[in-house]
mmCIF file of C-alpha atoms and ligand atoms in Angstrom:
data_model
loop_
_atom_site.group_PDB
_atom_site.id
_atom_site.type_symbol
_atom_site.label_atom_id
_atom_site.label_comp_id
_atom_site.label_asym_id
_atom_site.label_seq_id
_atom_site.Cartn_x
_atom_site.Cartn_y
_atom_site.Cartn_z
ATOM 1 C CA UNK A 1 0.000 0.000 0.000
ATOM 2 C CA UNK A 2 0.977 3.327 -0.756
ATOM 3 C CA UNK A 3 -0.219 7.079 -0.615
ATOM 4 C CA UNK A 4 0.926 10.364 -2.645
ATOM 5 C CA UNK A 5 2.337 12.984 -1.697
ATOM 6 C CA UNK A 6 4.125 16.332 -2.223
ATOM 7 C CA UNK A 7 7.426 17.600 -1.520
ATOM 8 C CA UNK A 8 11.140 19.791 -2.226
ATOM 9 C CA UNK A 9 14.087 18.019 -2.648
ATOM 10 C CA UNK A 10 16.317 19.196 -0.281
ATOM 11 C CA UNK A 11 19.571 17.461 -2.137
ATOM 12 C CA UNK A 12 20.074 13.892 -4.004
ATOM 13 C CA UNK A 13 23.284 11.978 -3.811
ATOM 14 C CA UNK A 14 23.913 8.888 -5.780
ATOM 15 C CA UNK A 15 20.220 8.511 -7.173
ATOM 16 C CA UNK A 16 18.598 9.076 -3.161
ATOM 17 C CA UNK A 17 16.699 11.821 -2.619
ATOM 18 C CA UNK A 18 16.164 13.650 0.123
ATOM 19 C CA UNK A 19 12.434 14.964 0.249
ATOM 20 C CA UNK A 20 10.961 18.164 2.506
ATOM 21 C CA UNK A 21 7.233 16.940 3.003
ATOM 22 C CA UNK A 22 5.026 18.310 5.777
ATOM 23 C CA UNK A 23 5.006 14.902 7.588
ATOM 24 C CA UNK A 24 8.554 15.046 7.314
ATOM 25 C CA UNK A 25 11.748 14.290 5.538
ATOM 26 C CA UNK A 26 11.987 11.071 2.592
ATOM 27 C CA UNK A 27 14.457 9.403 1.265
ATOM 28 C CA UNK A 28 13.477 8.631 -2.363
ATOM 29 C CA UNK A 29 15.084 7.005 -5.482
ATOM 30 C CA UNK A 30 13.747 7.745 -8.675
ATOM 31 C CA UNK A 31 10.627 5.790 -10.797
ATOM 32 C CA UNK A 32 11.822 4.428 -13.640
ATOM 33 C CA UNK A 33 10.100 5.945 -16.310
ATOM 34 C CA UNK A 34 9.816 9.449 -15.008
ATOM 35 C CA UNK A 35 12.539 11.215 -16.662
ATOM 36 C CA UNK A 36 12.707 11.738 -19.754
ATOM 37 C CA UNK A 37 15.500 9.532 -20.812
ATOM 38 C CA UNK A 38 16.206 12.409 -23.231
ATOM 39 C CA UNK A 39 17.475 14.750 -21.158
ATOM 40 C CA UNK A 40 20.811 14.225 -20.504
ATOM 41 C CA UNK A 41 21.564 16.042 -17.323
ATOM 42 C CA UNK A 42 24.051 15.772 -14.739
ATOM 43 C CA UNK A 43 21.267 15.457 -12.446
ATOM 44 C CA UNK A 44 17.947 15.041 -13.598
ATOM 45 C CA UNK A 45 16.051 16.624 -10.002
ATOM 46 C CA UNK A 46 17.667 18.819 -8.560
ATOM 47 C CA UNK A 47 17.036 20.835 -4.940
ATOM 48 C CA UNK A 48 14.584 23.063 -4.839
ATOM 49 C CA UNK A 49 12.593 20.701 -7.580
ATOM 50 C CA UNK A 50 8.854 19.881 -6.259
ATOM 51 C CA UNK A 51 7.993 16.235 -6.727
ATOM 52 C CA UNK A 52 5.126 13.745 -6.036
ATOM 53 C CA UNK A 53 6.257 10.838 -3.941
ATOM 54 C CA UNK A 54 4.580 7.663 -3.936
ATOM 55 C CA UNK A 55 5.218 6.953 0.100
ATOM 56 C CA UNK A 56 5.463 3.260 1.437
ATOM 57 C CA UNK A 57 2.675 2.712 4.247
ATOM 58 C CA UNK A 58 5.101 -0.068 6.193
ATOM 59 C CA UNK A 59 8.147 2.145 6.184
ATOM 60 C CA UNK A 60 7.000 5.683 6.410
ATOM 61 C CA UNK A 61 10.691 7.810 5.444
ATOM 62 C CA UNK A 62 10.790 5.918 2.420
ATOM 63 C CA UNK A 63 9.491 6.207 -1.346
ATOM 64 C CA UNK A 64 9.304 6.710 -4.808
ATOM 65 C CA UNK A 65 9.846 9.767 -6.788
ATOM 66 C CA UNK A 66 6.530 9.557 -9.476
ATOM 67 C CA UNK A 67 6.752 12.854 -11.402
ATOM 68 C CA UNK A 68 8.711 16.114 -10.862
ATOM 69 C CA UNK A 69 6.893 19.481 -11.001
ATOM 70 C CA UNK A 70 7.667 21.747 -14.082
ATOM 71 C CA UNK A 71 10.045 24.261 -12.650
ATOM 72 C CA UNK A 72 9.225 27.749 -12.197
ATOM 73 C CA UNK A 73 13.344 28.897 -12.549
ATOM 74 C CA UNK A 74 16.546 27.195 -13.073
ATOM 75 C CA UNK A 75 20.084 28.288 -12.345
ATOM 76 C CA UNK A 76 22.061 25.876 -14.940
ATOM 77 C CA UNK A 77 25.914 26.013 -15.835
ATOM 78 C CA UNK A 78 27.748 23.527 -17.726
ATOM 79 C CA UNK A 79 29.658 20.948 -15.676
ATOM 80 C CA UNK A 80 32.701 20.052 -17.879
ATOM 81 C CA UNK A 81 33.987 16.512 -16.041
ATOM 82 C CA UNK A 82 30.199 15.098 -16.193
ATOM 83 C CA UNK A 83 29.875 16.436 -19.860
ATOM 84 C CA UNK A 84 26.495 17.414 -19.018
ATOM 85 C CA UNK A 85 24.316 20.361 -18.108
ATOM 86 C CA UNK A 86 23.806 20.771 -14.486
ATOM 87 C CA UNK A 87 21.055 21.936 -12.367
ATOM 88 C CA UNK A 88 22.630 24.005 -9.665
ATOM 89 C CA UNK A 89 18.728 24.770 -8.502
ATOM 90 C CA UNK A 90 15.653 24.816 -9.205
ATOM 91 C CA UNK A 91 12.756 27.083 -8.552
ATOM 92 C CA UNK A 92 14.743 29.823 -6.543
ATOM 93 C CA UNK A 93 13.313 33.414 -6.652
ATOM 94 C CA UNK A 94 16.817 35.177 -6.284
ATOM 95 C CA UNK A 95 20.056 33.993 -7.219
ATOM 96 C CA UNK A 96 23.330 35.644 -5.095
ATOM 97 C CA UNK A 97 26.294 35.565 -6.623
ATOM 98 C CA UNK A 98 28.958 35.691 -3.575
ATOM 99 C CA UNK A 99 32.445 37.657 -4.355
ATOM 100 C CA UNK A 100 35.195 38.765 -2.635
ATOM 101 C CA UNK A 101 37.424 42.065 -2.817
ATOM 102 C CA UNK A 102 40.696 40.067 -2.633
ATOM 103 C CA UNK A 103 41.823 36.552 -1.843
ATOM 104 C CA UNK A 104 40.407 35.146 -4.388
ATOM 105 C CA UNK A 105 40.636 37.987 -6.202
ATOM 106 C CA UNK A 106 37.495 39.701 -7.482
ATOM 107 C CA UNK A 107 36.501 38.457 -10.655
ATOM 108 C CA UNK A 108 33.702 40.428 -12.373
ATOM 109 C CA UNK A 109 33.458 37.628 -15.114
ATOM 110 C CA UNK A 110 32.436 35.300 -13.175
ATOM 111 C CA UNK A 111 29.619 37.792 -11.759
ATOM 112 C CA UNK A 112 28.569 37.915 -15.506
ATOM 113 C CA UNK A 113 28.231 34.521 -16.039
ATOM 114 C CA UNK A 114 26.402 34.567 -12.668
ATOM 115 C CA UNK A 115 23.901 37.172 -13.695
ATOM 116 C CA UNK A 116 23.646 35.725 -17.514
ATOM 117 C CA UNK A 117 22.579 32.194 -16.259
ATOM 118 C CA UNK A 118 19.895 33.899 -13.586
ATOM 119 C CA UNK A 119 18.707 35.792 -16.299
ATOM 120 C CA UNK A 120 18.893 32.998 -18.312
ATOM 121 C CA UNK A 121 16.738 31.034 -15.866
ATOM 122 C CA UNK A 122 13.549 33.391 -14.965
ATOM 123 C CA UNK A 123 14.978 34.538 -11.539
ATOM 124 C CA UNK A 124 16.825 38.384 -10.336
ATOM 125 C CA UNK A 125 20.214 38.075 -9.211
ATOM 126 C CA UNK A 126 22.082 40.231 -6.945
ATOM 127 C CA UNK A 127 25.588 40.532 -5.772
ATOM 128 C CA UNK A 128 27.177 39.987 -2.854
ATOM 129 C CA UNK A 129 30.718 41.758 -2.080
ATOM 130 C CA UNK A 130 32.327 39.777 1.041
ATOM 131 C CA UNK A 131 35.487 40.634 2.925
ATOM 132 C CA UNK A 132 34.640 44.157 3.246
ATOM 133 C CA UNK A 133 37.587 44.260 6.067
ATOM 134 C CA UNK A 134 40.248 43.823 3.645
ATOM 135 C CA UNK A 135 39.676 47.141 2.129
ATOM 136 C CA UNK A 136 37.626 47.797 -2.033
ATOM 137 C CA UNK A 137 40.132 49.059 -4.720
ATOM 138 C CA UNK A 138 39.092 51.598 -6.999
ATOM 139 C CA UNK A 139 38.847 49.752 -10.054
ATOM 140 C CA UNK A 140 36.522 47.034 -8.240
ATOM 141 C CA UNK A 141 34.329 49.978 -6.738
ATOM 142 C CA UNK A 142 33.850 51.083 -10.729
ATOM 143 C CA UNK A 143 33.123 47.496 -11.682
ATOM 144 C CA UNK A 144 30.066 47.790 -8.940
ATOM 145 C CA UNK A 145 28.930 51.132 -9.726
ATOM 146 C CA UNK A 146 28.259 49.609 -13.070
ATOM 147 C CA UNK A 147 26.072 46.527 -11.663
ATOM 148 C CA UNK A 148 24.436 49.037 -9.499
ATOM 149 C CA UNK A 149 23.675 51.074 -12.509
ATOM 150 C CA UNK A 150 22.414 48.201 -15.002
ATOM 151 C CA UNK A 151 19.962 47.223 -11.980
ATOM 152 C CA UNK A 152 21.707 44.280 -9.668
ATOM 153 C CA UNK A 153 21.766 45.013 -6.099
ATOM 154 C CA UNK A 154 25.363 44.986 -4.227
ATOM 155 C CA UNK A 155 25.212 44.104 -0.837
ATOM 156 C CA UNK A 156 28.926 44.923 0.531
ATOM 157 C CA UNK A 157 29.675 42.798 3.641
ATOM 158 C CA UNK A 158 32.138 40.826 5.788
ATOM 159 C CA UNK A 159 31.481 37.727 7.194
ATOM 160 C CA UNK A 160 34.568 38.126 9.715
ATOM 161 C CA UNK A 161 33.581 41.516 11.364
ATOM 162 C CA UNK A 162 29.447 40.818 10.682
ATOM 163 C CA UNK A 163 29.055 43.919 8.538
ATOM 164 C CA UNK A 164 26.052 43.926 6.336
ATOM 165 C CA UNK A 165 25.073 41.049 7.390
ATOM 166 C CA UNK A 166 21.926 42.326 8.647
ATOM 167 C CA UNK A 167 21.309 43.726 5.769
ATOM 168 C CA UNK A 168 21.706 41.221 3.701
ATOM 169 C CA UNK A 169 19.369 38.667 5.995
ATOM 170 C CA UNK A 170 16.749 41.323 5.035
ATOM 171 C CA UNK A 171 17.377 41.159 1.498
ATOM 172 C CA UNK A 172 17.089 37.323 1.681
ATOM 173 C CA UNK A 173 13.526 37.073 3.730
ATOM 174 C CA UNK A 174 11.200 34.769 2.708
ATOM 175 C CA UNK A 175 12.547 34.114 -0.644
ATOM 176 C CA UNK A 176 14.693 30.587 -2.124
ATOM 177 C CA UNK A 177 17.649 31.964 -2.519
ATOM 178 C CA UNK A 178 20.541 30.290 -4.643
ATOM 179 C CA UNK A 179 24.167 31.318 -3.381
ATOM 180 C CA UNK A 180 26.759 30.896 -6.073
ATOM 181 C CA UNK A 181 30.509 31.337 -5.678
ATOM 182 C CA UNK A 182 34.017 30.605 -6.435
ATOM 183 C CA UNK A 183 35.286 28.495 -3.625
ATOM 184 C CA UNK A 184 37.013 30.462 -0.906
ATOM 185 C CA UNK A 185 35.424 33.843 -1.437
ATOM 186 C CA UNK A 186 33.752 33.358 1.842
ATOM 187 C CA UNK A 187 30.531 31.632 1.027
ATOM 188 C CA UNK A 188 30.014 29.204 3.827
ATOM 189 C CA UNK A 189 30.884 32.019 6.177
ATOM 190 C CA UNK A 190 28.391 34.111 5.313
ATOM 191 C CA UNK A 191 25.904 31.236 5.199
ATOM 192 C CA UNK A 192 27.254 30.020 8.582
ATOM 193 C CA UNK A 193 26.459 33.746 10.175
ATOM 194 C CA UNK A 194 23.143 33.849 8.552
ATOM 195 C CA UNK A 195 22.430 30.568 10.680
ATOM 196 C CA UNK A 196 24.684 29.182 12.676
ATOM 197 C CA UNK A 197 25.818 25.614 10.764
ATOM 198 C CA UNK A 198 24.098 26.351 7.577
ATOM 199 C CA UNK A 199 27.360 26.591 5.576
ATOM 200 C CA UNK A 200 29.021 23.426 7.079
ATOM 201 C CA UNK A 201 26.102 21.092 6.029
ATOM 202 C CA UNK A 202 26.861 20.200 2.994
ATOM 203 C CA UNK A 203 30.657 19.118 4.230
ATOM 204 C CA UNK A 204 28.987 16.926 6.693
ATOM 205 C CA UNK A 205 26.441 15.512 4.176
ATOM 206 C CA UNK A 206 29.486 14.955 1.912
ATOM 207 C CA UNK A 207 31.078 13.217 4.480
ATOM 208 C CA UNK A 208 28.383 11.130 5.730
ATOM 209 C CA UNK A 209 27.225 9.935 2.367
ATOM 210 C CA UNK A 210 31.519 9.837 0.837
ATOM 211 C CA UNK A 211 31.324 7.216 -1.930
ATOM 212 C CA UNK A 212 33.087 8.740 -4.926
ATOM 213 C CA UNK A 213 33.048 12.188 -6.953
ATOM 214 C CA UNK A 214 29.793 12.997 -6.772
ATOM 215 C CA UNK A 215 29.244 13.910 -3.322
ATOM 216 C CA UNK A 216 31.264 17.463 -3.441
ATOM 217 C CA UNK A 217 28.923 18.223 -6.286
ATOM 218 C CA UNK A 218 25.793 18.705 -5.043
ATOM 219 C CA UNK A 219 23.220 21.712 -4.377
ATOM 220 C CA UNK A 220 21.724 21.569 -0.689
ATOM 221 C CA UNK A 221 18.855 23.197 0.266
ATOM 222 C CA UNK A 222 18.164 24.864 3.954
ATOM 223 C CA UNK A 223 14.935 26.048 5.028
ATOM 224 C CA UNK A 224 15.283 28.529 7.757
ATOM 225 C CA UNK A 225 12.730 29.586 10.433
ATOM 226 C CA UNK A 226 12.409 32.688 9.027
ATOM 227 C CA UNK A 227 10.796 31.575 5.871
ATOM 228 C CA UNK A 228 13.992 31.870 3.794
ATOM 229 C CA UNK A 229 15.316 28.958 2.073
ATOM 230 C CA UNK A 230 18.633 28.973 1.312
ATOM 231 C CA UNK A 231 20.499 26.601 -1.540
ATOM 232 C CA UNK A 232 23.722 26.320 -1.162
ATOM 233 C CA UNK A 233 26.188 25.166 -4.321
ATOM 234 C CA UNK A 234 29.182 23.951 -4.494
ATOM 235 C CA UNK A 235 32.046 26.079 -4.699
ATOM 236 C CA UNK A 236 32.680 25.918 -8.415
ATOM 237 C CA UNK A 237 36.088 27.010 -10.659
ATOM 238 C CA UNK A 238 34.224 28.232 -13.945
ATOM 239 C CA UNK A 239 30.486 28.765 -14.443
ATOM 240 C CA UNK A 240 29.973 28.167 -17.964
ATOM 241 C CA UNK A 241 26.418 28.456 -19.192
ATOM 242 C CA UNK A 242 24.287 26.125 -20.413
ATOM 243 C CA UNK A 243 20.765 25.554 -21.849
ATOM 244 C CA UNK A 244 20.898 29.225 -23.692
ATOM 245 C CA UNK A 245 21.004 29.263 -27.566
ATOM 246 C CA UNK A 246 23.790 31.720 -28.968
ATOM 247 C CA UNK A 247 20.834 34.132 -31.145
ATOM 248 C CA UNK A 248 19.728 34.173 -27.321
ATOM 249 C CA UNK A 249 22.297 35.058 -25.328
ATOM 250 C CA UNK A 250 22.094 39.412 -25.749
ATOM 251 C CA UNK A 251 18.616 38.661 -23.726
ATOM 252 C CA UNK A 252 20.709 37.600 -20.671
ATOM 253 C CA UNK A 253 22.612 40.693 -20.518
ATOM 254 C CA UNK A 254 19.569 43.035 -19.770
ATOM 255 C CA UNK A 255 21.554 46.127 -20.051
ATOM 256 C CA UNK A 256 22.140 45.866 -23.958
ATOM 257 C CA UNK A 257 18.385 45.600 -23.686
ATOM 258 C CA UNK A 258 17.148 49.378 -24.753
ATOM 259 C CA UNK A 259 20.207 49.280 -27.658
ATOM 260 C CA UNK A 260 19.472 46.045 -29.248
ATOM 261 C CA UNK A 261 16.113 46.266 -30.101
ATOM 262 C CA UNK A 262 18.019 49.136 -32.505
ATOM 263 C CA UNK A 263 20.195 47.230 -34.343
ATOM 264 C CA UNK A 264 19.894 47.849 -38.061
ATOM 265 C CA UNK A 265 20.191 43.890 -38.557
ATOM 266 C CA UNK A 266 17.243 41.464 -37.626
ATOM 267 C CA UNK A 267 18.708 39.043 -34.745
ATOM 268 C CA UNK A 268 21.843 41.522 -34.841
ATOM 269 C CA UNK A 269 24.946 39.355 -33.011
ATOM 270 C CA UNK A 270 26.064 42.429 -31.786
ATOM 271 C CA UNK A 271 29.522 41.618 -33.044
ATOM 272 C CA UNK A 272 30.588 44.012 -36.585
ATOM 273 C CA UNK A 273 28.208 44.125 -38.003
ATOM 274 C CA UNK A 274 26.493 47.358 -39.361
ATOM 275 C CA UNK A 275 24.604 49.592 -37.622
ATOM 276 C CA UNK A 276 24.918 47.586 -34.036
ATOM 277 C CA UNK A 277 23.663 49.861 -31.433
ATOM 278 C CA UNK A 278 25.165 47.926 -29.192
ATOM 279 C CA UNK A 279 28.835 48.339 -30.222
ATOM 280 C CA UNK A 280 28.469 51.367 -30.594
ATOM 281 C CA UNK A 281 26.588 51.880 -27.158
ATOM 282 C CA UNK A 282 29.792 49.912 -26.432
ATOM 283 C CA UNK A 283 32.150 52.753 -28.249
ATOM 284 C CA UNK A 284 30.500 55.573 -26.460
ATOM 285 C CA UNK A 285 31.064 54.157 -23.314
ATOM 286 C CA UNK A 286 27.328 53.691 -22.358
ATOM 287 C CA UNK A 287 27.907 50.487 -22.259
ATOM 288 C CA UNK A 288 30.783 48.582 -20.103
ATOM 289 C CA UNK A 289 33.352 47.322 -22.367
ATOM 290 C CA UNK A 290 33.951 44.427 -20.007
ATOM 291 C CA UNK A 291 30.290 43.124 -20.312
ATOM 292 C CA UNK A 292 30.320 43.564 -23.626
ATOM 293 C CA UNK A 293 33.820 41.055 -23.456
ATOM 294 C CA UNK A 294 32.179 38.887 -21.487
ATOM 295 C CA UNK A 295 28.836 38.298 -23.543
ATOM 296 C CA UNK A 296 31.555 38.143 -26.779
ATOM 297 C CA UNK A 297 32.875 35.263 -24.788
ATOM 298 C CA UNK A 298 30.161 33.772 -23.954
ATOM 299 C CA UNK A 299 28.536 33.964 -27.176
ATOM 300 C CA UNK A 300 31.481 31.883 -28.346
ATOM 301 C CA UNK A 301 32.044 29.438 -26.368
ATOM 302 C CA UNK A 302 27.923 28.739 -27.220
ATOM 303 C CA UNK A 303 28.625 28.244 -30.427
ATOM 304 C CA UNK A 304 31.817 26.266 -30.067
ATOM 305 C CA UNK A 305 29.797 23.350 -27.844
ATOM 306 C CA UNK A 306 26.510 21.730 -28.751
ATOM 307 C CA UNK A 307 25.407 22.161 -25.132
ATOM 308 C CA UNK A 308 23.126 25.480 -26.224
ATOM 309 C CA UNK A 309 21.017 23.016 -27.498
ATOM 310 C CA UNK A 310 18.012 21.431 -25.275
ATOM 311 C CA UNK A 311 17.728 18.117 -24.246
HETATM 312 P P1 LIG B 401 33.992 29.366 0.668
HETATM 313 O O1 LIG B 401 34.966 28.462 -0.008
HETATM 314 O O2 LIG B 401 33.471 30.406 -0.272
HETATM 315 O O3 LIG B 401 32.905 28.676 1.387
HETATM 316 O O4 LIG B 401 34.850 30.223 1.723
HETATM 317 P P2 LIG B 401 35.016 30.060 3.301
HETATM 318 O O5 LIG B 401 33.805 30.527 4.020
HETATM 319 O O6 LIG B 401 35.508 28.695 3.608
HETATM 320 O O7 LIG B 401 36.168 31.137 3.566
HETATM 321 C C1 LIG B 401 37.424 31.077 2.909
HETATM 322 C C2 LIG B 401 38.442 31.854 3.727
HETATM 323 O O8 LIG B 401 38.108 33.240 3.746
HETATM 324 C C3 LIG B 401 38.488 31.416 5.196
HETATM 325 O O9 LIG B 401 39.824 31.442 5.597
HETATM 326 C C4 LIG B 401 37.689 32.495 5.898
HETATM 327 O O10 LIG B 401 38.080 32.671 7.250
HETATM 328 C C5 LIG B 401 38.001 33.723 5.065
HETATM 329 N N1 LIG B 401 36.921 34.726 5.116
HETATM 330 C C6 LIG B 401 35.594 34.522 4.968
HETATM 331 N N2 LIG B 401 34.910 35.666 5.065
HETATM 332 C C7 LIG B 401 35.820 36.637 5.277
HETATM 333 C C8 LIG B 401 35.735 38.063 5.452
HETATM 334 O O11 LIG B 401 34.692 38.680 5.464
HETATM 335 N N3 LIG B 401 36.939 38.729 5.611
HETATM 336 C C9 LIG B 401 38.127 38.093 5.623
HETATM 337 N N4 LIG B 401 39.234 38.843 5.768
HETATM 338 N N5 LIG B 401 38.236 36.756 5.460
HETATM 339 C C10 LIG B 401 37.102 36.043 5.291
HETATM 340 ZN ZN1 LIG B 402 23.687 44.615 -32.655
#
């Protein structure tokens, strides 16, 4: 005997998933036939995916995975050992892309790629600037003032000294919030003084469920008391994009938005061709030359894989 239910995946290691359901948490594998055996993904349900769970009566935190919810956003990059597209989360409302001032040192391309694959995905993005202690340099200051400008929040903070943390806890409440970042630019600190523990979880999960390569490769979602739910990523070298077809891409970099739709060419690349308003937004400086870089690289690297292409 069985009975249905609904639930969030939390995270899934090795094919088990682990299910939020009122009555509960459930550890699930995965019907047979409900994926699409089309979609070759990294991992087919990811956290923050809704499912139905067909629930054992004789052994109550156990069941099936029947069907997974269509998902209202996705935050999806490219994972280059698995050769497949990944879903970092799905169904967050805001997706935080965590930085640092130095050590690592800031890297607005990454933020790009950050902000391109939210875009890309249906949800708002915002950045957060940690290690606020160790003092902003000019040129990263400029590099803000610009993602200020084009419309992404910067929250400035320091996980060591607590500044902005506040502030950013306000930002965060009641959303599902995806945090993104390159490892050691202070993520699981600022998780860990949003709620104590929350950015050590996924180490001990790791730990606890160690049986190969996958396990420091997975999403984790937190729901907090306040309402917020937080998923945590894993701290990742390169986010290259996925899922987004090259003619596409100018669409993820909402800034060129008001210029494009003024190029003299229909489905204008924005590359040399004539009468771009975008280059020459670009030349005029009303547009940052290093976004305009990064979408140039981006727009490549599309075109050089197949992975731009669903399914
Ligand atoms: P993660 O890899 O992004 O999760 O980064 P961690 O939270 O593990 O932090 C990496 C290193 O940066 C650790 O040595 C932290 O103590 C340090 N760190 C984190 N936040 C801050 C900060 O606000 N200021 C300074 N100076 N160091 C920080
Ligand atoms: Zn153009």
């Amino acid at each position: 005997m069985t009975e249905t239910l609904c639930g969030q995946v939390l995270y899934g290691i090795n094919t088990i998933y682990t299910v939020h359901t009122d009555t509960g948490d459930i550890q699930c594998r995965i019907k047979g036939k409900v994926l699409r055996s089309d979609e070759r993904s990294y991992n087919p349900i990811a956290a923050g995916d809704f499912v139905e769970i067909a629930r054992d009566l004789h052994s109550e935190s156990q069941g099936m995975i029947v069907a997974v919810r269509e998902r209202r956003t996705r935050l999806i990059r490219w994972n280059k050992k698995g050769r497949a597209r990944q879903v970092l989360a799905a169904n967050a409302d805001l997706a935080v892309c965590v930085s640092s001032t130095q050590s690592p040192p800031f890297r607005p391309r990454f933020i790009d790629r950050v902000l391109a694959a939210a875009e890309a995905g249906g949800m708002t993005a915002a950045i957060v600037m940690n290690k606020a202690d160790l003092g902003i340099g000019r040129d990263t200051e400029g590099r803000l003032a610009d993602f200020r400008r084009i419309g992404y929040p910067v929250l400035v903070c320091s996980a060591r000294t607590g500044d902005g943390i506040a502030t950013l806890q306000g930002a965060l409440l009641g959303k599902t919030v995806v945090f993104v970042g390159q490892s050691g630019v202070g993520k699981s600190s600022i998780l860990n003084s949003l709620e104590p523990g929350l950015g050590l979880r996924t180490g001990e999960i790791s730990a606890k469920h160690d049986r190969g390569n996958h396990t420091t490769n997975f999403s984790l979602l937190v729901r907090m008391p306040d309402g917020t739910s937080i998923i945590d990523t894993p701290g990742i070298r390169e986010m290259e994009l996925a899922d987004i077809l090259p003619e596409e891409l100018a669409y993820s970099f909402r800034e060129f938005f008001p210029f494009a739709q003024r190029c003299a060419v229909p489905v204008c690349p924005h590359e040399n061709e004539p009468g771009c308003a975008v280059r020459a937004a670009v030349e005029r400086g009303e547009l940052h030359y290093d976004r305009y870089e990064s979408y140039l690289r981006i727009l490549f690297e599309l075109r050089e894989s197949r992975r731009s292409v669903h399914g």
